[in-house]
CSV table of C-alpha atoms in Angstrom, one decimal:
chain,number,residue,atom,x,y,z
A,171,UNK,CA,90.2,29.6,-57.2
A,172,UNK,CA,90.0,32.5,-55.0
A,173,UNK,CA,91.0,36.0,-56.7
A,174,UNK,CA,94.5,36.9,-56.4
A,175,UNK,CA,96.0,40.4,-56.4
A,176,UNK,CA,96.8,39.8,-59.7
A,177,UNK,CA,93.0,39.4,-60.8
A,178,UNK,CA,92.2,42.0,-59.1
A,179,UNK,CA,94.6,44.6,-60.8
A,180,UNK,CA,93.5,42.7,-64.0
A,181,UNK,CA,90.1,43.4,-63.2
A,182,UNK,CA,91.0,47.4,-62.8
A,183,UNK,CA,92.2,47.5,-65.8
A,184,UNK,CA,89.2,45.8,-67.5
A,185,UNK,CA,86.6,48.6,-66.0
A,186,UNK,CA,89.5,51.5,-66.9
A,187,UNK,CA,89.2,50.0,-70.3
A,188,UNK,CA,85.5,50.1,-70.6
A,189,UNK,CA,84.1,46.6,-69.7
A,190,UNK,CA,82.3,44.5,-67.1
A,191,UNK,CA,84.1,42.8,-63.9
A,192,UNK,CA,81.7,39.9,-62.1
A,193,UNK,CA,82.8,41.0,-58.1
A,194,UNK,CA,82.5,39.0,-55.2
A,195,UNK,CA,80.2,41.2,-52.3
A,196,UNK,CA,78.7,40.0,-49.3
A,197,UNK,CA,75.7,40.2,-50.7
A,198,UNK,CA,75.2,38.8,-54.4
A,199,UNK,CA,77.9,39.0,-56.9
A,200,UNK,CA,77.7,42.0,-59.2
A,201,UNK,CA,77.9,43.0,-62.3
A,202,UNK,CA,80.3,45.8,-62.8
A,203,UNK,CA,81.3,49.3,-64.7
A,204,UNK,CA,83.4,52.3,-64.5
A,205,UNK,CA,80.7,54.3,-62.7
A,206,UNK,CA,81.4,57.3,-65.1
A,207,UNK,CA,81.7,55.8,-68.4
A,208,UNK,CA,78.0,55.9,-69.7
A,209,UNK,CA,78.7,53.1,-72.8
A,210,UNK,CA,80.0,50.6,-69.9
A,211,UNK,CA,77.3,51.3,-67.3
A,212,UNK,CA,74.9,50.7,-70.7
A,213,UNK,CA,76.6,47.5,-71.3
A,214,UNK,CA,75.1,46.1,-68.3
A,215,UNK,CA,72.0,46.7,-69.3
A,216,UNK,CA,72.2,45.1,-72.5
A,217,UNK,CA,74.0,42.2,-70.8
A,218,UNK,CA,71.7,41.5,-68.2
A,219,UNK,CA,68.5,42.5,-70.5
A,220,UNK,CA,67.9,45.2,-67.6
A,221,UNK,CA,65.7,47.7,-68.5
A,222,UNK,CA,67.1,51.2,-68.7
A,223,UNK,CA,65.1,52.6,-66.8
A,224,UNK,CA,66.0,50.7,-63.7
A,225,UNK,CA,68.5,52.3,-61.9
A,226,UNK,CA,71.9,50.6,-60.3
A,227,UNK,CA,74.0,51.0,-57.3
A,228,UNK,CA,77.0,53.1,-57.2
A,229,UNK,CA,79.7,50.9,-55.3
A,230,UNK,CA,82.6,53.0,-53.4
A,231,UNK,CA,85.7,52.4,-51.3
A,232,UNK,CA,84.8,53.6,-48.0
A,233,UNK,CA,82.1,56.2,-46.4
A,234,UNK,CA,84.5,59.1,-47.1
A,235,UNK,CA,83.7,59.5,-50.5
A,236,UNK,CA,79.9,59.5,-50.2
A,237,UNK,CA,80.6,63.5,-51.2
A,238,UNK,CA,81.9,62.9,-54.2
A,239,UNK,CA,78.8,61.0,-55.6
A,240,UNK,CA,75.8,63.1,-54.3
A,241,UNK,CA,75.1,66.2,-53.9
A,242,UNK,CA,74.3,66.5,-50.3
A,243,UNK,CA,74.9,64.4,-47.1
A,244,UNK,CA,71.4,64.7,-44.8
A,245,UNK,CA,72.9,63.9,-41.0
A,246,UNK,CA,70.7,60.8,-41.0
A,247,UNK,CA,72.5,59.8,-44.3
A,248,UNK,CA,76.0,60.3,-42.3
A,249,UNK,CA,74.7,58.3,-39.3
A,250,UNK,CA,73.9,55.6,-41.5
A,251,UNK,CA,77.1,55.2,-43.5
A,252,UNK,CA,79.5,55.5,-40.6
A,253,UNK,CA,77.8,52.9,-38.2
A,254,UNK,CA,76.6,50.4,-41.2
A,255,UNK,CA,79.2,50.9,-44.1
A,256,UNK,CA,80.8,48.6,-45.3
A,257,UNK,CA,78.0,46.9,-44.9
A,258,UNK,CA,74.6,45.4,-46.9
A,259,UNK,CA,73.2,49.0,-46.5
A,260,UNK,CA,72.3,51.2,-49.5
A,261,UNK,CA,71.2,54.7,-49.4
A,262,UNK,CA,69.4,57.2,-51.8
A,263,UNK,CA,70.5,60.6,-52.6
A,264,UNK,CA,70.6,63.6,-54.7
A,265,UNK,CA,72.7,62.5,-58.1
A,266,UNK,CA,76.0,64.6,-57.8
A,267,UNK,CA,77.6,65.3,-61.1
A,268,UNK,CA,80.0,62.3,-61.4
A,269,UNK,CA,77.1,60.0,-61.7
A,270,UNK,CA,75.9,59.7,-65.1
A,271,UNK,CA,71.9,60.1,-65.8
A,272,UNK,CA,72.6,56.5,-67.2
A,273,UNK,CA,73.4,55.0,-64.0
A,274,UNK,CA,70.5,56.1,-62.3
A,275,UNK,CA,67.5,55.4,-64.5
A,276,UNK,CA,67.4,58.6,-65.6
A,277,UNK,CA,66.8,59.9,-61.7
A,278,UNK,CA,68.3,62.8,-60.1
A,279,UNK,CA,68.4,60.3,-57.2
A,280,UNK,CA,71.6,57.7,-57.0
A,281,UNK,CA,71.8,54.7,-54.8
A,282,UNK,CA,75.7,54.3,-53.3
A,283,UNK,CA,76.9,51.9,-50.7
A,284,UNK,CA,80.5,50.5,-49.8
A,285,UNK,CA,80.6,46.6,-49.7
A,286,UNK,CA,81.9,44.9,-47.0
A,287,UNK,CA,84.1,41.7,-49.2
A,288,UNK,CA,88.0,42.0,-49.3
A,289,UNK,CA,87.9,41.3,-53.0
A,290,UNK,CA,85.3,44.0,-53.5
A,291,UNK,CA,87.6,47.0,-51.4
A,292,UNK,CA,90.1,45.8,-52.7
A,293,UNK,CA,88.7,46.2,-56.6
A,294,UNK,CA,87.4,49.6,-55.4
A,295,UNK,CA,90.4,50.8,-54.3
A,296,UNK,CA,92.7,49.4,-57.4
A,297,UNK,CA,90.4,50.7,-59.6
A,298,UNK,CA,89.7,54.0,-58.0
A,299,UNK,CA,86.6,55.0,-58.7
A,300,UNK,CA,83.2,54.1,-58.4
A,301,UNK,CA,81.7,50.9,-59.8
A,302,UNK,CA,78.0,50.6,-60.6
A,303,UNK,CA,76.9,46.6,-60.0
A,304,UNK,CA,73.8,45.2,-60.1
A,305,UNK,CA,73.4,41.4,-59.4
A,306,UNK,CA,75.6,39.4,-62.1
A,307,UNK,CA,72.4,37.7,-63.4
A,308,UNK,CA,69.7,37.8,-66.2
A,309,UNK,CA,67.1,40.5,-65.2
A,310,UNK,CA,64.5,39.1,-63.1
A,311,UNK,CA,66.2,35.5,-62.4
A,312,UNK,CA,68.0,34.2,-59.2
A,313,UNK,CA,70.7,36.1,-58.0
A,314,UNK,CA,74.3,34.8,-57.8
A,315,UNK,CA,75.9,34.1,-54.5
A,316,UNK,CA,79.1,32.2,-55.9
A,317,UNK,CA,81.0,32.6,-58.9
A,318,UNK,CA,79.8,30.0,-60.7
A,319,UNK,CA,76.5,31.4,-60.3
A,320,UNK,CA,77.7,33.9,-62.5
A,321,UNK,CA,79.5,32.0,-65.2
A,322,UNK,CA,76.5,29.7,-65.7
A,323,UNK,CA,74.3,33.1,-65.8
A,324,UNK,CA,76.2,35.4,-68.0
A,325,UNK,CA,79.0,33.3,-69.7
A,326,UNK,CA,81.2,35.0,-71.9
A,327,UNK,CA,78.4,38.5,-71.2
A,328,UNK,CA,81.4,39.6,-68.7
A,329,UNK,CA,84.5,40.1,-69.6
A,330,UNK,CA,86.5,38.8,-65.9
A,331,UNK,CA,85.0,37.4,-62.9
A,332,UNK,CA,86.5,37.7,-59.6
A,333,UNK,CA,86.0,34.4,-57.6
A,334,UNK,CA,85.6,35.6,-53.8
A,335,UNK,CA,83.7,32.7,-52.7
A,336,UNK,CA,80.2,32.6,-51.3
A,337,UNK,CA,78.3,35.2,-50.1
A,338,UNK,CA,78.0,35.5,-46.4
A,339,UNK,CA,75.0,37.8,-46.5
A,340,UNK,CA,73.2,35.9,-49.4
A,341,UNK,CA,70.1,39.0,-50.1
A,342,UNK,CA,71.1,42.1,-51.5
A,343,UNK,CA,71.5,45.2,-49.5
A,344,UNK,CA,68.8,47.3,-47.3
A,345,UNK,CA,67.5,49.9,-49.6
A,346,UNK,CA,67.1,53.5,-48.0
A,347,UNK,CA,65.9,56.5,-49.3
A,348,UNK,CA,67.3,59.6,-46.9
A,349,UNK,CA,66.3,62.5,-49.4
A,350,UNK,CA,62.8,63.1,-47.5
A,351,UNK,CA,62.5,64.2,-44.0
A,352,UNK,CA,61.8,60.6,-42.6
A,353,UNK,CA,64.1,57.8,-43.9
A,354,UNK,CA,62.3,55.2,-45.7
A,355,UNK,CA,63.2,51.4,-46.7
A,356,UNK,CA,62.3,51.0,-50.0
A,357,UNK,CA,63.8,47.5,-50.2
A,358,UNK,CA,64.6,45.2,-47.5
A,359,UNK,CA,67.8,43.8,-47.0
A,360,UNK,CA,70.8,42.7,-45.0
A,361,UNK,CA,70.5,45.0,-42.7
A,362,UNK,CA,67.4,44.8,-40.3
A,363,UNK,CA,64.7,47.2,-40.0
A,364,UNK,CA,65.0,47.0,-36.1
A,365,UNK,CA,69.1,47.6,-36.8
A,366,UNK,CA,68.2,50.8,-38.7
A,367,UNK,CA,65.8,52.0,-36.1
A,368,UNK,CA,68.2,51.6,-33.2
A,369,UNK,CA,70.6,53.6,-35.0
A,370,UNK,CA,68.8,56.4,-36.1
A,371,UNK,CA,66.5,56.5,-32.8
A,372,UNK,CA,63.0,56.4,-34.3
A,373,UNK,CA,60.8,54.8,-36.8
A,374,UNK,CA,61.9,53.9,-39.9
A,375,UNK,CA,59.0,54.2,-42.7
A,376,UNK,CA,58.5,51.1,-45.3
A,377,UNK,CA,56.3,53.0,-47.7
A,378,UNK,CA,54.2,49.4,-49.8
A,379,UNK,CA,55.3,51.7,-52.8
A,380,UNK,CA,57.4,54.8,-53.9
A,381,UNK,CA,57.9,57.3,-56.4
A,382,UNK,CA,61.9,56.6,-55.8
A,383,UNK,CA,62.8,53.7,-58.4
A,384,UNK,CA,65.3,51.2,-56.9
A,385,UNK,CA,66.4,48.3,-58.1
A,386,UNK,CA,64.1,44.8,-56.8
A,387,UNK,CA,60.8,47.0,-56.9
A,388,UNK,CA,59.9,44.8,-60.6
A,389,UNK,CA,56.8,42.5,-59.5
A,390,UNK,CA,58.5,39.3,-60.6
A,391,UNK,CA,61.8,39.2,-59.5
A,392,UNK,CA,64.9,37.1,-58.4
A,393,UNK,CA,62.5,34.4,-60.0
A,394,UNK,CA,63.8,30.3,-60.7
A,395,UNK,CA,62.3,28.8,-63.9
A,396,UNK,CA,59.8,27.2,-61.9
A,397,UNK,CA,57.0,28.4,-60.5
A,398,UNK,CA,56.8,29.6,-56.7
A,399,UNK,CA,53.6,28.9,-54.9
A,400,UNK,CA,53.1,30.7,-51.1
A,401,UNK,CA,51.0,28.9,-48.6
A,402,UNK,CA,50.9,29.1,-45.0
A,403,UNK,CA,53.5,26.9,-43.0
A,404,UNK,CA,51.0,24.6,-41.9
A,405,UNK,CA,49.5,23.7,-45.6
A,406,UNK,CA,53.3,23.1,-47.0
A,407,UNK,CA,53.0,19.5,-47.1
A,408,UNK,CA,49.2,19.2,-48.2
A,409,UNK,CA,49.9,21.8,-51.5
A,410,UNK,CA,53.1,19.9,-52.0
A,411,UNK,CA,51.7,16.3,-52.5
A,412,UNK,CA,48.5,17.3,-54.2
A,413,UNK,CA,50.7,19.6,-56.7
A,414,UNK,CA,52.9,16.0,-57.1
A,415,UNK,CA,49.7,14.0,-57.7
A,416,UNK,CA,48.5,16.1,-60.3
A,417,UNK,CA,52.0,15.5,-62.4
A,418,UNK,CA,54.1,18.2,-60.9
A,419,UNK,CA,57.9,18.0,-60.2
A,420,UNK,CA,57.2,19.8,-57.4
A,421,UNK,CA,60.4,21.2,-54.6
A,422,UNK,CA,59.4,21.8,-51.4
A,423,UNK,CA,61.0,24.5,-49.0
A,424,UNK,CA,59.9,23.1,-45.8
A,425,UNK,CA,60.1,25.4,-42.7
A,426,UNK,CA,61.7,24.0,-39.1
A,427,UNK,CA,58.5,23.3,-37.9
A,428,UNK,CA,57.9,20.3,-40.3
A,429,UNK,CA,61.5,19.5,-40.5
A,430,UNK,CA,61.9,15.4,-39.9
A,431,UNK,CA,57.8,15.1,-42.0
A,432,UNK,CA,57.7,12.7,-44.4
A,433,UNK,CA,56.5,14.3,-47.9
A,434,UNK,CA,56.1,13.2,-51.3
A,435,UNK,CA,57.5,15.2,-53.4
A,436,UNK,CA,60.6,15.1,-56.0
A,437,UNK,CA,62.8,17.2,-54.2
A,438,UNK,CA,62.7,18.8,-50.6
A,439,UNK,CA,64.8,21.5,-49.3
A,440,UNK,CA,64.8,21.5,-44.9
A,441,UNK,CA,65.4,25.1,-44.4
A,442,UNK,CA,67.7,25.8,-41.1
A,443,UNK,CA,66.1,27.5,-38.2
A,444,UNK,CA,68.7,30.5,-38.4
A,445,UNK,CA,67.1,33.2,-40.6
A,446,UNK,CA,70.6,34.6,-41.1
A,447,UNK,CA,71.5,31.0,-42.3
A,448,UNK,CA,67.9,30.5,-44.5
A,449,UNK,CA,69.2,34.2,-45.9
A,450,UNK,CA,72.7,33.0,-47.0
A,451,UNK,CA,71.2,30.1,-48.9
A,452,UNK,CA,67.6,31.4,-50.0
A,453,UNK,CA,69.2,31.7,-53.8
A,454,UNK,CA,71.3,28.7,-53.9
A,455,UNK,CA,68.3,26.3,-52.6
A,456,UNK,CA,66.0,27.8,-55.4
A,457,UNK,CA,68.9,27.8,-58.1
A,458,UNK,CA,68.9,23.4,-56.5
A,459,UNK,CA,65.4,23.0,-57.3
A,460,UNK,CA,65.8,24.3,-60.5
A,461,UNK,CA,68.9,22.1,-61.2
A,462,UNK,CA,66.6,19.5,-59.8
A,463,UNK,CA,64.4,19.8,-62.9
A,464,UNK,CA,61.6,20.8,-60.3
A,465,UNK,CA,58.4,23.3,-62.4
A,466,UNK,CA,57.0,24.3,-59.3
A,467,UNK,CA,58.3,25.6,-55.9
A,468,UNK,CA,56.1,25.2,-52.5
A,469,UNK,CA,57.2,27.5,-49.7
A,470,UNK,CA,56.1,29.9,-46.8
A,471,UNK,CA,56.7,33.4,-45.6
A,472,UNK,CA,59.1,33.3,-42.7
A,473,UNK,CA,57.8,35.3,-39.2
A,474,UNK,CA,58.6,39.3,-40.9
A,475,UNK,CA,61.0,40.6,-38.6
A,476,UNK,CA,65.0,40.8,-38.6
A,477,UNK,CA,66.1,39.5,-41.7
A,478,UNK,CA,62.7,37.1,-42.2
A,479,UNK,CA,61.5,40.5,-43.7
A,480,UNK,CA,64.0,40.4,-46.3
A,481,UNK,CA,63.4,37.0,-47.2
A,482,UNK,CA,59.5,37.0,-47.4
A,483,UNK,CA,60.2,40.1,-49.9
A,484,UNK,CA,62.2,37.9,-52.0
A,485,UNK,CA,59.9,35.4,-52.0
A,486,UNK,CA,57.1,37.1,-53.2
A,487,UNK,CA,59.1,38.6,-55.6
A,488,UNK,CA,60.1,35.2,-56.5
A,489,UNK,CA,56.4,34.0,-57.0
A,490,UNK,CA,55.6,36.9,-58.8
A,491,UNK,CA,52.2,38.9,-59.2
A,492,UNK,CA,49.8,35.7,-57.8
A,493,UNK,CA,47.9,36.0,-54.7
A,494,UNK,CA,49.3,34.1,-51.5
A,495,UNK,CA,47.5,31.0,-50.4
């Protein structure tokens, strides 16, 4: 059942109080605490089995209160937030002082975005303050994009979940760091690099590495229990069969171009030709093959560009530290 206003004043009064609200985005569901209360935003951590040093987002109510999080606004930060916010889009600053060292890894950078889910604003706003909220997952695994996600993920770990249905985006947000003279996308997200570079007027850098720790950088992550395997689109359905013949419960992600092929294998998923659409279900067709009893995943890399770039970074993420091919 869809959260009520009820819930969601409920759920204010659970972070007020100290604990951890599962909230709908249109991202992933996540995890959340009172921004400023450094034993909650810990909690996470311990709930998830997060590493402390990994820093989390800072979720706000609207672009207006970016000031009261960092310490400075660059102009391309203000750019950003007023044409993408709400929106999948998160940006790095200098830590102001409500943001607990806790919150960021121990960073004097913090990473704040406003969501763009009714239930989310309307949290934010009940609650007012700021809500730190990683995905509502173990560290490292699938991320949730429904509520059930969550409460087969973290069970009685939070303390209320707000059901806001599924995820329209389905990848978490477009990380940007703005403290450096050039703006730089340490993660890619829901919004496009092509989007960003519109806006601003000028290249967008996508550094392979950073000295900025966000969160998604770990080399396995949003990871199913079995194993993902990369090929090129055109060796999907060899890998696939001779990874079945050799006594694997193997799950195929076929691409649109094979869509219609016959292959044996226990399970296929035919991805849709939209990449928004392949996006907004990458999670829940790896959390199917799981559910599927499938050990090990065959897939491609999408064409990198729009939001096939955030999806080919979550599925090498998702295969981990192996070489492609």
């Amino acid at each position: 059942m869809k959260a009520t206003a009820t819930d969601i004043e409920s759920a204010a009064d659970v972070l007020r109080a100290g604990g951890l609200v599962a909230l709908p985005t249109e991202t992933v569901y996540g995890l959340g605490a009172n921004a400023e209360d450094p034993a909650a935003v810990m909690r996470i951590f311990e709930v998830k089995g997060r590493p402390p040093s990994h820093p989390l987002i800072v979720h706000i109510a609207a672009a207006d209160q970016l000031d009261d999080w960092v310490e400075e606004v660059p102009p391309a930060a203000r750019l950003l937030a007023d044409h993408f916010w709400p929106g999948p889009l998160t940006l790095v600053l200098r830590r102001g002082r409500r943001v607990p060292l806790e919150a960021t890894g121990g960073l004097e950078t913090v990473a704040v975005r406003v969501p763009d889910h009714p239930v989310a604003l309307a949290l934010l706003s009940a609650f007012g303050g700021g809500v730190t909220a990683p995905s509502a997952n173990r560290f490292g695994s699938v991320s949730p994009t429904t509520a059930d996600d969550v409460r087969v993920e973290l069970g009685d770990g939070v303390d209320l979940v707000l059901d806001g249905g599924r995820c329209e985006v389905g990848v978490e947000s477009t990380i940007v760091d703005v403290t450096g003279e050039i703006p730089a996308v340490l993660r890619p997200g829901g919004v496009t690099l092509e989007d960003l570079q519109a806006v601003l007027g000028h290249a967008v850098a996508v550094p392979s590495t950073s000295g900025v720790r966000v969160p998604g950088q770990h080399p396995s992550h949003y990871a199913p229990r079995a194993r993902v395997v990369l090929v090129e689109p055109e060796d999907v359905v060899a890998e696939a069969e001779l990874a079945q013949a050799q006594g694997h419960r193997v799950g195929v992600f076929l691409p649109p171009s094979l869509v219609g092929a016959a292959v044996k294998a226990h399970a296929v998923v035919a991805l849709p030709g939209s990449q928004a659409a392949y996006a907004q279900g990458l999670y829940g067709f790896l959390r199917e093959l799981d559910q599927q009893g499938c050990d090990l995943i065959v897939a491609s890399l999408p064409v990198e560009e729009g939001m096939g770039l955030a999806i080919a970074n979550r599925l090498r993420r998702a295969a981990g530290p192996r070489p492609v091919g």
